PDB file of C-alpha atoms and ligand atoms in Angstrom:
ATOM      1  CA  MET A   1     -15.751 -33.474  43.343  1.00 98.00           C
ATOM      2  CA  GLU A   2     -12.212 -34.682  44.100  1.00 98.00           C
ATOM      3  CA  LEU A   3     -10.213 -36.603  41.489  1.00 98.00           C
ATOM      4  CA  VAL A   4      -7.910 -39.231  42.991  1.00 98.00           C
ATOM      5  CA  THR A   5      -5.680 -41.815  41.307  1.00 98.00           C
ATOM      6  CA  ASP A   6      -3.488 -42.937  44.215  1.00 98.00           C
ATOM      7  CA  PRO A   7      -5.066 -45.722  46.341  1.00 98.00           C
ATOM      8  CA  LYS A   8      -3.118 -44.661  49.466  1.00 97.00           C
ATOM      9  CA  GLU A   9      -4.304 -41.066  49.126  1.00 98.00           C
ATOM     10  CA  LEU A  10      -7.913 -42.276  48.842  1.00 98.00           C
ATOM     11  CA  GLN A  11      -7.487 -44.573  51.845  1.00 98.00           C
ATOM     12  CA  SER A  12      -6.226 -41.821  54.115  1.00 97.00           C
ATOM     13  CA  TYR A  13      -8.870 -39.345  52.894  1.00 98.00           C
ATOM     14  CA  LEU A  14     -11.585 -41.911  53.693  1.00 98.00           C
ATOM     15  CA  ASP A  15     -10.077 -42.703  57.119  1.00 97.00           C
ATOM     16  CA  GLN A  16     -10.843 -39.080  57.963  1.00 97.00           C
ATOM     17  CA  VAL A  17     -14.371 -39.353  56.510  1.00 98.00           C
ATOM     18  CA  ARG A  18     -15.031 -42.336  58.799  1.00 97.00           C
ATOM     19  CA  VAL A  19     -13.655 -40.474  61.833  1.00 98.00           C
ATOM     20  CA  GLU A  20     -16.297 -37.819  61.117  1.00 98.00           C
ATOM     21  CA  GLY A  21     -18.939 -40.584  61.289  1.00 98.00           C
ATOM     22  CA  LYS A  22     -19.969 -40.255  57.664  1.00 98.00           C
ATOM     23  CA  THR A  23     -21.257 -43.167  55.597  1.00 98.00           C
ATOM     24  CA  ILE A  24     -19.488 -44.128  52.372  1.00 98.00           C
ATOM     25  CA  GLY A  25     -21.153 -45.510  49.223  1.00 99.00           C
ATOM     26  CA  LEU A  26     -19.035 -47.162  46.508  1.00 99.00           C
ATOM     27  CA  VAL A  27     -19.960 -47.468  42.816  1.00 99.00           C
ATOM     28  CA  PRO A  28     -17.352 -49.524  40.915  1.00 99.00           C
ATOM     29  CA  THR A  29     -17.369 -49.132  37.113  1.00 98.00           C
ATOM     30  CA  MET A  30     -15.152 -49.526  34.062  1.00 98.00           C
ATOM     31  CA  GLY A  31     -16.214 -46.116  32.739  1.00 98.00           C
ATOM     32  CA  PHE A  32     -17.763 -45.031  29.426  1.00 98.00           C
ATOM     33  CA  LEU A  33     -20.687 -44.224  31.629  1.00 98.00           C
ATOM     34  CA  HIS A  34     -24.321 -44.372  30.614  1.00 98.00           C
ATOM     35  CA  GLN A  35     -27.621 -44.008  32.443  1.00 98.00           C
ATOM     36  CA  GLY A  36     -27.232 -47.524  33.908  1.00 98.00           C
ATOM     37  CA  HIS A  37     -24.092 -46.458  35.789  1.00 98.00           C
ATOM     38  CA  ILE A  38     -25.634 -43.111  36.688  1.00 98.00           C
ATOM     39  CA  SER A  39     -28.636 -44.850  38.249  1.00 98.00           C
ATOM     40  CA  LEU A  40     -26.239 -46.598  40.658  1.00 98.00           C
ATOM     41  CA  ILE A  41     -24.588 -43.310  41.621  1.00 99.00           C
ATOM     42  CA  GLU A  42     -27.971 -41.606  42.083  1.00 98.00           C
ATOM     43  CA  ARG A  43     -29.152 -44.440  44.316  1.00 98.00           C
ATOM     44  CA  ALA A  44     -25.908 -44.231  46.331  1.00 99.00           C
ATOM     45  CA  VAL A  45     -26.436 -40.479  46.780  1.00 98.00           C
ATOM     46  CA  THR A  46     -29.800 -41.103  48.446  1.00 98.00           C
ATOM     47  CA  GLU A  47     -28.324 -43.561  50.970  1.00 98.00           C
ATOM     48  CA  ASN A  48     -24.810 -42.315  51.886  1.00 98.00           C
ATOM     49  CA  ASP A  49     -22.957 -39.156  52.921  1.00 98.00           C
ATOM     50  CA  VAL A  50     -19.919 -39.608  50.664  1.00 98.00           C
ATOM     51  CA  ILE A  51     -20.026 -41.249  47.223  1.00 98.00           C
ATOM     52  CA  ILE A  52     -16.940 -42.818  45.670  1.00 99.00           C
ATOM     53  CA  THR A  53     -17.245 -43.732  41.988  1.00 99.00           C
ATOM     54  CA  THR A  54     -14.382 -45.747  40.552  1.00 98.00           C
ATOM     55  CA  ILE A  55     -13.387 -46.044  36.917  1.00 98.00           C
ATOM     56  CA  PHE A  56     -10.925 -48.843  36.367  1.00 98.00           C
ATOM     57  CA  VAL A  57     -10.749 -51.007  33.258  1.00 98.00           C
ATOM     58  CA  ASN A  58      -9.623 -54.065  35.139  1.00 97.00           C
ATOM     59  CA  PRO A  59      -7.113 -56.136  33.147  1.00 95.00           C
ATOM     60  CA  LEU A  60      -7.613 -59.151  35.441  1.00 95.00           C
ATOM     61  CA  GLN A  61     -11.134 -59.707  34.145  1.00 96.00           C
ATOM     62  CA  PHE A  62     -10.217 -59.748  30.435  1.00 96.00           C
ATOM     63  CA  SER A  63      -8.755 -62.848  28.826  1.00 95.00           C
ATOM     64  CA  ALA A  64      -6.088 -62.555  26.107  1.00 93.00           C
ATOM     65  CA  ASN A  65      -8.632 -62.671  23.241  1.00 92.00           C
ATOM     66  CA  GLU A  66     -11.001 -60.080  24.745  1.00 94.00           C
ATOM     67  CA  ASP A  67     -11.371 -56.326  24.181  1.00 93.00           C
ATOM     68  CA  LEU A  68      -9.114 -54.840  26.902  1.00 96.00           C
ATOM     69  CA  SER A  69      -7.128 -52.620  24.532  1.00 94.00           C
ATOM     70  CA  THR A  70     -10.200 -51.416  22.612  1.00 94.00           C
ATOM     71  CA  TYR A  71     -12.594 -51.089  25.566  1.00 96.00           C
ATOM     72  CA  PRO A  72     -14.348 -47.714  25.046  1.00 97.00           C
ATOM     73  CA  ARG A  73     -13.131 -44.812  27.201  1.00 97.00           C
ATOM     74  CA  ASN A  74     -14.112 -41.155  27.599  1.00 98.00           C
ATOM     75  CA  ILE A  75     -12.785 -39.829  30.864  1.00 98.00           C
ATOM     76  CA  GLU A  76     -13.797 -36.186  30.210  1.00 98.00           C
ATOM     77  CA  LYS A  77     -17.448 -37.055  29.661  1.00 98.00           C
ATOM     78  CA  ASP A  78     -17.397 -39.570  32.541  1.00 98.00           C
ATOM     79  CA  THR A  79     -16.007 -36.901  34.885  1.00 98.00           C
ATOM     80  CA  GLU A  80     -18.836 -34.526  33.953  1.00 98.00           C
ATOM     81  CA  LEU A  81     -21.486 -37.221  34.417  1.00 98.00           C
ATOM     82  CA  CYS A  82     -20.079 -38.274  37.795  1.00 98.00           C
ATOM     83  CA  LEU A  83     -20.057 -34.698  39.036  1.00 98.00           C
ATOM     84  CA  LYS A  84     -23.626 -34.127  37.867  1.00 98.00           C
ATOM     85  CA  ALA A  85     -24.858 -37.367  39.463  1.00 98.00           C
ATOM     86  CA  GLY A  86     -23.434 -36.407  42.878  1.00 98.00           C
ATOM     87  CA  THR A  87     -20.116 -38.274  43.126  1.00 98.00           C
ATOM     88  CA  ASN A  88     -17.820 -36.797  45.798  1.00 98.00           C
ATOM     89  CA  VAL A  89     -14.623 -38.600  44.825  1.00 98.00           C
ATOM     90  CA  LEU A  90     -13.878 -40.011  41.374  1.00 98.00           C
ATOM     91  CA  PHE A  91     -11.173 -42.657  41.765  1.00 98.00           C
ATOM     92  CA  THR A  92      -9.380 -43.485  38.493  1.00 98.00           C
ATOM     93  CA  PRO A  93      -6.209 -45.410  39.361  1.00 98.00           C
ATOM     94  CA  ALA A  94      -3.755 -46.450  36.652  1.00 98.00           C
ATOM     95  CA  VAL A  95      -3.091 -50.184  36.393  1.00 97.00           C
ATOM     96  CA  GLU A  96       0.381 -49.652  37.935  1.00 96.00           C
ATOM     97  CA  GLU A  97      -1.172 -47.846  40.897  1.00 97.00           C
ATOM     98  CA  MET A  98      -3.547 -50.747  41.578  1.00 97.00           C
ATOM     99  CA  PHE A  99      -1.118 -53.632  41.055  1.00 95.00           C
ATOM    100  CA  CYS A 100       2.550 -54.244  41.577  1.00 87.00           C
ATOM    101  CA  ASP A 101       4.444 -56.124  38.829  1.00 84.00           C
ATOM    102  CA  THR A 102       3.184 -59.560  39.696  1.00 88.00           C
ATOM    103  CA  VAL A 103      -0.149 -60.203  41.375  1.00 90.00           C
ATOM    104  CA  LEU A 104      -0.027 -63.536  43.203  1.00 94.00           C
ATOM    105  CA  THR A 105      -3.308 -63.290  45.106  1.00 96.00           C
ATOM    106  CA  SER A 106      -6.717 -63.897  43.680  1.00 96.00           C
ATOM    107  CA  ILE A 107     -10.233 -64.319  45.020  1.00 98.00           C
ATOM    108  CA  SER A 108     -12.222 -67.126  43.513  1.00 97.00           C
ATOM    109  CA  VAL A 109     -15.896 -67.695  44.299  1.00 98.00           C
ATOM    110  CA  SER A 110     -16.096 -71.273  43.086  1.00 97.00           C
ATOM    111  CA  ASN A 111     -19.183 -72.874  41.495  1.00 97.00           C
ATOM    112  CA  LEU A 112     -20.905 -69.532  40.875  1.00 98.00           C
ATOM    113  CA  SER A 113     -17.984 -68.437  38.686  1.00 98.00           C
ATOM    114  CA  SER A 114     -17.732 -71.477  36.435  1.00 98.00           C
ATOM    115  CA  VAL A 115     -21.314 -71.514  35.069  1.00 98.00           C
ATOM    116  CA  LEU A 116     -23.076 -69.227  32.540  1.00 98.00           C
ATOM    117  CA  GLU A 117     -20.496 -66.507  31.701  1.00 98.00           C
ATOM    118  CA  GLY A 118     -17.804 -68.629  33.329  1.00 98.00           C
ATOM    119  CA  VAL A 119     -18.058 -71.345  30.670  1.00 98.00           C
ATOM    120  CA  SER A 120     -16.656 -69.117  27.926  1.00 96.00           C
ATOM    121  CA  ARG A 121     -14.827 -66.751  30.324  1.00 97.00           C
ATOM    122  CA  PRO A 122     -13.218 -69.085  32.898  1.00 97.00           C
ATOM    123  CA  THR A 123     -10.958 -66.472  34.555  1.00 97.00           C
ATOM    124  CA  HIS A 124     -13.343 -63.519  34.301  1.00 98.00           C
ATOM    125  CA  PHE A 125     -15.003 -63.636  37.708  1.00 98.00           C
ATOM    126  CA  SER A 126     -11.862 -64.228  39.733  1.00 98.00           C
ATOM    127  CA  GLY A 127     -10.585 -61.053  38.042  1.00 98.00           C
ATOM    128  CA  VAL A 128     -13.764 -59.236  39.031  1.00 98.00           C
ATOM    129  CA  ALA A 129     -13.842 -60.569  42.612  1.00 98.00           C
ATOM    130  CA  THR A 130     -10.153 -59.790  43.178  1.00 98.00           C
ATOM    131  CA  VAL A 131     -10.532 -56.182  42.071  1.00 98.00           C
ATOM    132  CA  VAL A 132     -13.815 -55.623  43.909  1.00 98.00           C
ATOM    133  CA  SER A 133     -12.208 -57.061  47.033  1.00 98.00           C
ATOM    134  CA  LYS A 134      -9.300 -54.641  46.579  1.00 98.00           C
ATOM    135  CA  LEU A 135     -11.691 -51.713  46.107  1.00 98.00           C
ATOM    136  CA  PHE A 136     -13.541 -52.718  49.285  1.00 98.00           C
ATOM    137  CA  ASN A 137     -10.203 -52.674  51.148  1.00 98.00           C
ATOM    138  CA  ILE A 138      -9.171 -49.318  49.704  1.00 98.00           C
ATOM    139  CA  VAL A 139     -12.548 -47.594  50.160  1.00 98.00           C
ATOM    140  CA  GLY A 140     -14.074 -49.357  53.172  1.00 98.00           C
ATOM    141  CA  PRO A 141     -17.625 -48.581  52.012  1.00 98.00           C
ATOM    142  CA  CYS A 142     -20.780 -49.088  54.082  1.00 98.00           C
ATOM    143  CA  ARG A 143     -22.667 -49.903  50.894  1.00 99.00           C
ATOM    144  CA  ALA A 144     -21.588 -50.919  47.390  1.00 99.00           C
ATOM    145  CA  TYR A 145     -23.816 -50.638  44.324  1.00 99.00           C
ATOM    146  CA  PHE A 146     -23.946 -53.136  41.461  1.00 99.00           C
ATOM    147  CA  GLY A 147     -26.340 -53.480  38.544  1.00 98.00           C
ATOM    148  CA  GLU A 148     -28.647 -56.440  38.013  1.00 98.00           C
ATOM    149  CA  LYS A 149     -27.512 -56.158  34.383  1.00 98.00           C
ATOM    150  CA  ASP A 150     -24.554 -58.306  35.463  1.00 98.00           C
ATOM    151  CA  TRP A 151     -26.724 -60.695  37.486  1.00 98.00           C
ATOM    152  CA  GLN A 152     -24.086 -63.397  37.882  1.00 98.00           C
ATOM    153  CA  GLN A 153     -21.495 -60.840  38.986  1.00 98.00           C
ATOM    154  CA  LEU A 154     -23.942 -59.487  41.576  1.00 98.00           C
ATOM    155  CA  GLN A 155     -24.501 -62.973  43.054  1.00 99.00           C
ATOM    156  CA  ILE A 156     -20.746 -63.615  43.136  1.00 98.00           C
ATOM    157  CA  ILE A 157     -20.038 -60.352  44.973  1.00 98.00           C
ATOM    158  CA  ARG A 158     -22.860 -61.054  47.429  1.00 98.00           C
ATOM    159  CA  LYS A 159     -21.382 -64.500  48.161  1.00 98.00           C
ATOM    160  CA  MET A 160     -17.845 -63.116  48.478  1.00 98.00           C
ATOM    161  CA  VAL A 161     -19.080 -60.556  51.010  1.00 98.00           C
ATOM    162  CA  ILE A 162     -20.757 -63.292  53.070  1.00 98.00           C
ATOM    163  CA  ASP A 163     -17.883 -65.755  52.840  1.00 98.00           C
ATOM    164  CA  LEU A 164     -15.163 -63.216  53.681  1.00 98.00           C
ATOM    165  CA  SER A 165     -17.253 -61.214  56.212  1.00 98.00           C
ATOM    166  CA  TYR A 166     -16.862 -57.891  54.458  1.00 98.00           C
ATOM    167  CA  PRO A 167     -18.752 -55.259  56.467  1.00 98.00           C
ATOM    168  CA  VAL A 168     -20.400 -54.018  53.274  1.00 98.00           C
ATOM    169  CA  GLU A 169     -24.042 -54.007  52.246  1.00 98.00           C
ATOM    170  CA  VAL A 170     -24.308 -55.016  48.588  1.00 99.00           C
ATOM    171  CA  ILE A 171     -27.144 -53.205  46.826  1.00 98.00           C
ATOM    172  CA  GLY A 172     -28.424 -54.618  43.519  1.00 98.00           C
ATOM    173  CA  CYS A 173     -29.978 -52.002  41.229  1.00 98.00           C
ATOM    174  CA  PRO A 174     -32.481 -52.574  38.388  1.00 97.00           C
ATOM    175  CA  ILE A 175     -31.414 -52.807  34.753  1.00 97.00           C
ATOM    176  CA  ILE A 176     -31.735 -49.529  32.856  1.00 97.00           C
ATOM    177  CA  ARG A 177     -32.836 -50.072  29.259  1.00 97.00           C
ATOM    178  CA  ASP A 178     -32.933 -48.099  26.032  1.00 97.00           C
ATOM    179  CA  HIS A 179     -36.206 -47.052  24.360  1.00 95.00           C
ATOM    180  CA  ASP A 180     -36.573 -50.454  22.652  1.00 96.00           C
ATOM    181  CA  GLY A 181     -35.737 -52.417  25.786  1.00 97.00           C
ATOM    182  CA  LEU A 182     -32.082 -53.197  25.011  1.00 98.00           C
ATOM    183  CA  ALA A 183     -30.112 -53.130  28.267  1.00 98.00           C
ATOM    184  CA  LEU A 184     -27.699 -50.198  28.279  1.00 98.00           C
ATOM    185  CA  SER A 185     -24.085 -51.344  28.075  1.00 98.00           C
ATOM    186  CA  SER A 186     -20.791 -49.642  27.307  1.00 96.00           C
ATOM    187  CA  ARG A 187     -20.281 -52.373  24.700  1.00 96.00           C
ATOM    188  CA  ASN A 188     -23.431 -51.359  22.738  1.00 98.00           C
ATOM    189  CA  VAL A 189     -21.179 -48.788  21.040  1.00 97.00           C
ATOM    190  CA  TYR A 190     -19.543 -51.675  19.149  1.00 97.00           C
ATOM    191  CA  LEU A 191     -22.816 -52.314  17.261  1.00 98.00           C
ATOM    192  CA  ASN A 192     -23.333 -50.690  13.865  1.00 98.00           C
ATOM    193  CA  SER A 193     -26.800 -49.250  13.197  1.00 98.00           C
ATOM    194  CA  GLU A 194     -28.147 -52.426  11.600  1.00 98.00           C
ATOM    195  CA  GLN A 195     -26.803 -54.585  14.437  1.00 98.00           C
ATOM    196  CA  ARG A 196     -28.209 -52.149  16.979  1.00 98.00           C
ATOM    197  CA  GLU A 197     -31.674 -52.547  15.449  1.00 98.00           C
ATOM    198  CA  ILE A 198     -31.353 -56.325  15.486  1.00 97.00           C
ATOM    199  CA  ALA A 199     -30.282 -56.239  19.143  1.00 98.00           C
ATOM    200  CA  SER A 200     -33.828 -55.292  20.190  1.00 97.00           C
ATOM    201  CA  ILE A 201     -34.694 -58.955  19.539  1.00 98.00           C
ATOM    202  CA  ILE A 202     -32.973 -59.777  22.860  1.00 98.00           C
ATOM    203  CA  PRO A 203     -35.424 -57.917  25.152  1.00 98.00           C
ATOM    204  CA  GLN A 204     -38.330 -58.941  22.909  1.00 97.00           C
ATOM    205  CA  ALA A 205     -37.416 -62.609  23.334  1.00 97.00           C
ATOM    206  CA  LEU A 206     -37.150 -62.207  27.105  1.00 98.00           C
ATOM    207  CA  GLN A 207     -40.466 -60.389  27.185  1.00 97.00           C
ATOM    208  CA  ASN A 208     -42.074 -63.263  25.213  1.00 96.00           C
ATOM    209  CA  ALA A 209     -40.841 -65.650  27.875  1.00 97.00           C
ATOM    210  CA  HIS A 210     -42.299 -63.414  30.578  1.00 97.00           C
ATOM    211  CA  GLU A 211     -45.670 -63.353  28.835  1.00 96.00           C
ATOM    212  CA  ARG A 212     -45.691 -67.133  28.447  1.00 97.00           C
ATOM    213  CA  ILE A 213     -44.944 -67.516  32.175  1.00 96.00           C
ATOM    214  CA  ARG A 214     -47.645 -64.990  33.024  1.00 95.00           C
ATOM    215  CA  GLY A 215     -49.962 -67.154  30.950  1.00 96.00           C
ATOM    216  CA  GLY A 216     -49.237 -70.081  33.270  1.00 96.00           C
ATOM    217  CA  GLU A 217     -46.242 -71.909  31.739  1.00 97.00           C
ATOM    218  CA  LYS A 218     -44.086 -73.337  34.515  1.00 97.00           C
ATOM    219  CA  ASN A 219     -41.763 -75.707  32.630  1.00 98.00           C
ATOM    220  CA  THR A 220     -38.460 -74.121  31.758  1.00 98.00           C
ATOM    221  CA  GLN A 221     -37.695 -76.154  28.617  1.00 98.00           C
ATOM    222  CA  PRO A 222     -40.481 -74.608  26.467  1.00 97.00           C
ATOM    223  CA  ILE A 223     -39.540 -71.189  27.850  1.00 98.00           C
ATOM    224  CA  LYS A 224     -35.951 -71.638  26.679  1.00 98.00           C
ATOM    225  CA  GLU A 225     -37.234 -72.799  23.294  1.00 98.00           C
ATOM    226  CA  ILE A 226     -39.446 -69.717  22.891  1.00 96.00           C
ATOM    227  CA  ILE A 227     -36.471 -67.460  23.588  1.00 98.00           C
ATOM    228  CA  SER A 228     -34.199 -69.423  21.291  1.00 98.00           C
ATOM    229  CA  GLU A 229     -36.678 -69.419  18.387  1.00 97.00           C
ATOM    230  CA  HIS A 230     -37.216 -65.686  18.716  1.00 96.00           C
ATOM    231  CA  ILE A 231     -33.494 -64.916  18.867  1.00 97.00           C
ATOM    232  CA  LEU A 232     -32.632 -67.166  15.951  1.00 94.00           C
ATOM    233  CA  SER A 233     -35.251 -65.463  13.755  1.00 95.00           C
ATOM    234  CA  SER A 234     -32.310 -63.217  12.844  1.00 96.00           C
ATOM    235  CA  SER A 235     -29.427 -64.946  11.109  1.00 96.00           C
ATOM    236  CA  GLN A 236     -27.116 -62.247  12.487  1.00 97.00           C
ATOM    237  CA  ILE A 237     -27.451 -63.388  16.111  1.00 97.00           C
ATOM    238  CA  SER A 238     -25.917 -66.498  17.601  1.00 97.00           C
ATOM    239  CA  VAL A 239     -26.789 -67.805  21.039  1.00 98.00           C
ATOM    240  CA  ASP A 240     -24.075 -68.446  23.597  1.00 98.00           C
ATOM    241  CA  TYR A 241     -26.504 -69.578  26.309  1.00 98.00           C
ATOM    242  CA  ILE A 242     -30.116 -69.285  27.382  1.00 98.00           C
ATOM    243  CA  GLU A 243     -30.562 -70.510  30.948  1.00 98.00           C
ATOM    244  CA  VAL A 244     -33.355 -70.550  33.492  1.00 98.00           C
ATOM    245  CA  VAL A 245     -31.800 -70.769  36.946  1.00 98.00           C
ATOM    246  CA  ASN A 246     -32.284 -70.178  40.631  1.00 98.00           C
ATOM    247  CA  GLY A 247     -31.368 -66.505  40.949  1.00 98.00           C
ATOM    248  CA  GLU A 248     -29.047 -67.035  43.902  1.00 98.00           C
ATOM    249  CA  SER A 249     -27.393 -70.429  43.390  1.00 98.00           C
ATOM    250  CA  LEU A 250     -27.429 -70.024  39.565  1.00 98.00           C
ATOM    251  CA  GLU A 251     -28.319 -73.716  39.294  1.00 98.00           C
ATOM    252  CA  PRO A 252     -30.644 -74.658  36.420  1.00 98.00           C
ATOM    253  CA  VAL A 253     -34.275 -75.283  37.373  1.00 98.00           C
ATOM    254  CA  ILE A 254     -36.903 -77.297  35.527  1.00 98.00           C
ATOM    255  CA  GLN A 255     -39.878 -75.439  36.988  1.00 98.00           C
ATOM    256  CA  VAL A 256     -40.245 -71.677  37.349  1.00 98.00           C
ATOM    257  CA  ASP A 257     -40.685 -70.458  40.926  1.00 98.00           C
ATOM    258  CA  GLU A 258     -40.423 -67.145  42.801  1.00 97.00           C
ATOM    259  CA  GLU A 259     -36.600 -67.191  42.769  1.00 98.00           C
ATOM    260  CA  THR A 260     -36.165 -67.943  39.084  1.00 98.00           C
ATOM    261  CA  ARG A 261     -34.034 -65.770  36.816  1.00 98.00           C
ATOM    262  CA  VAL A 262     -33.735 -66.073  33.041  1.00 98.00           C
ATOM    263  CA  LEU A 263     -30.294 -65.241  31.629  1.00 98.00           C
ATOM    264  CA  ILE A 264     -29.050 -64.960  28.076  1.00 98.00           C
ATOM    265  CA  ALA A 265     -25.787 -64.300  26.237  1.00 98.00           C
ATOM    266  CA  VAL A 266     -25.640 -63.760  22.487  1.00 98.00           C
ATOM    267  CA  ARG A 267     -23.245 -62.570  19.845  1.00 98.00           C
ATOM    268  CA  ILE A 268     -24.063 -60.077  17.125  1.00 98.00           C
ATOM    269  CA  GLY A 269     -21.067 -59.962  14.813  1.00 97.00           C
ATOM    270  CA  THR A 270     -18.104 -59.838  17.187  1.00 96.00           C
ATOM    271  CA  THR A 271     -20.044 -58.158  19.994  1.00 97.00           C
ATOM    272  CA  ARG A 272     -21.143 -60.289  22.925  1.00 97.00           C
ATOM    273  CA  LEU A 273     -24.207 -59.055  24.817  1.00 98.00           C
ATOM    274  CA  ILE A 274     -25.795 -60.331  28.024  1.00 98.00           C
ATOM    275  CA  ASP A 275     -29.204 -59.701  29.550  1.00 98.00           C
ATOM    276  CA  ASN A 276     -31.536 -61.210  32.128  1.00 98.00           C
ATOM    277  CA  ILE A 277     -34.993 -60.831  33.603  1.00 98.00           C
ATOM    278  CA  ASN A 278     -37.057 -61.699  36.581  1.00 97.00           C
ATOM    279  CA  PRO A 279     -39.526 -63.739  34.511  1.00 96.00           C
ATOM    280  CA  HIS A 280     -42.464 -62.668  36.696  1.00 96.00           C
ATOM    281  CA  ILE A 281     -41.803 -58.989  35.971  1.00 96.00           C
ATOM    282  CA  GLY A 282     -40.334 -58.922  32.463  1.00 94.00           C
ATOM    283  CA  ILE A 283     -38.827 -55.913  30.745  1.00 92.00           C
ATOM    284  CA  ASN A 284     -39.457 -52.357  31.899  1.00 73.00           C
ATOM    285  CA  PRO A 285     -38.103 -50.004  29.221  1.00 53.00           C
ATOM    286  CA  ILE A 286     -36.929 -46.587  30.430  1.00 39.00           C
TER     287      ILE A 286
HETATM  288  P1  AMP B 301     -19.278 -51.853  33.986  1.00 60.36           P
HETATM  289  O1  AMP B 301     -18.745 -50.478  33.787  1.00 60.36           O
HETATM  290  O2  AMP B 301     -19.859 -52.450  32.750  1.00 60.36           O
HETATM  291  O3  AMP B 301     -18.308 -52.757  34.700  1.00 60.36           O
HETATM  292  O4  AMP B 301     -20.519 -51.710  34.965  1.00 60.36           O
HETATM  293  C1  AMP B 301     -20.384 -51.103  36.224  1.00 60.36           C
HETATM  294  C2  AMP B 301     -21.632 -51.334  37.019  1.00 60.36           C
HETATM  295  O5  AMP B 301     -22.751 -50.771  36.329  1.00 60.36           O
HETATM  296  C3  AMP B 301     -21.943 -52.831  37.217  1.00 60.36           C
HETATM  297  O6  AMP B 301     -22.418 -53.039  38.539  1.00 60.36           O
HETATM  298  C4  AMP B 301     -23.017 -53.067  36.186  1.00 60.36           C
HETATM  299  O7  AMP B 301     -23.880 -54.142  36.506  1.00 60.36           O
HETATM  300  C5  AMP B 301     -23.768 -51.744  36.213  1.00 60.36           C
HETATM  301  N1  AMP B 301     -24.518 -51.571  34.976  1.00 60.36           N
HETATM  302  C6  AMP B 301     -24.047 -51.662  33.709  1.00 60.36           C
HETATM  303  N2  AMP B 301     -25.052 -51.506  32.819  1.00 60.36           N
HETATM  304  C7  AMP B 301     -26.186 -51.317  33.538  1.00 60.36           C
HETATM  305  C8  AMP B 301     -27.551 -51.115  33.210  1.00 60.36           C
HETATM  306  N3  AMP B 301     -27.974 -51.065  31.953  1.00 60.36           N
HETATM  307  N4  AMP B 301     -28.441 -50.955  34.226  1.00 60.36           N
HETATM  308  C9  AMP B 301     -28.043 -51.009  35.511  1.00 60.36           C
HETATM  309  N5  AMP B 301     -26.759 -51.207  35.900  1.00 60.36           N
HETATM  310  C10 AMP B 301     -25.846 -51.365  34.925  1.00 60.36           C
END
């Protein structure tokens, strides 16, 4: 596995890879890797000749009051995990290598970026889209891998790729969960042991909704209420949003159909957690 920090060096290395007719798979991450990230790399390995994993804690997607400076990092462990999972090049640029002093350009995927997460994080997705766009330009991948864990992000990247004609196939990968169903996240490390136990209420609430839908409930209002009641059974959790939407347009729906997605954001203490399900399938713990 090669370690590269300079975008220009990566670009010229990959020019050569393309000349040789090899396919390139890109897995963008912010590091502090867990099995969710690894599942993306492993999927990329099965579908491409050369796998580029990136670790970049992207300042553009954090607002001033968010956890940029404390975001968990462990580059030694991440390097080992990337190697083991089959990464060929681990790209870990410094902020100064990615951006010059002032960045004047940004990509904004309107509408999709202002709902759900976008309500409390209005600049988040333009930060994400701008950096993903930059990574696409640096790497020139055939395929790029994103987790369904960040469902809204996945839809935004898909739309950006269509709107800007990126020659990239966006592959959405299933959510990897812990033994109790909690979606793996680098931010789970912020939870103390009591909060971590309480966090299992999130997948339980989503699973309740799934079971109610399997039982024939089609109206979304009672489904949201079931989730809300379950979540609020712990005084330590507060709800940011519970929404039932069309999975692609992210617009709220009043009746569940084949394209429906259920999304949730909560806070436990100071930690904000997100999750979502296909309500027809529910939770599949690992
Ligand atoms: P992050 O490092 O949090 O920016 O995540 C990098 C990529 O890994 C994103 O595409 C995430 O959606 C994906 N990811 C994070 N957690 C999980 C998970 N539990 N299961 C599947 N993919 C995930």
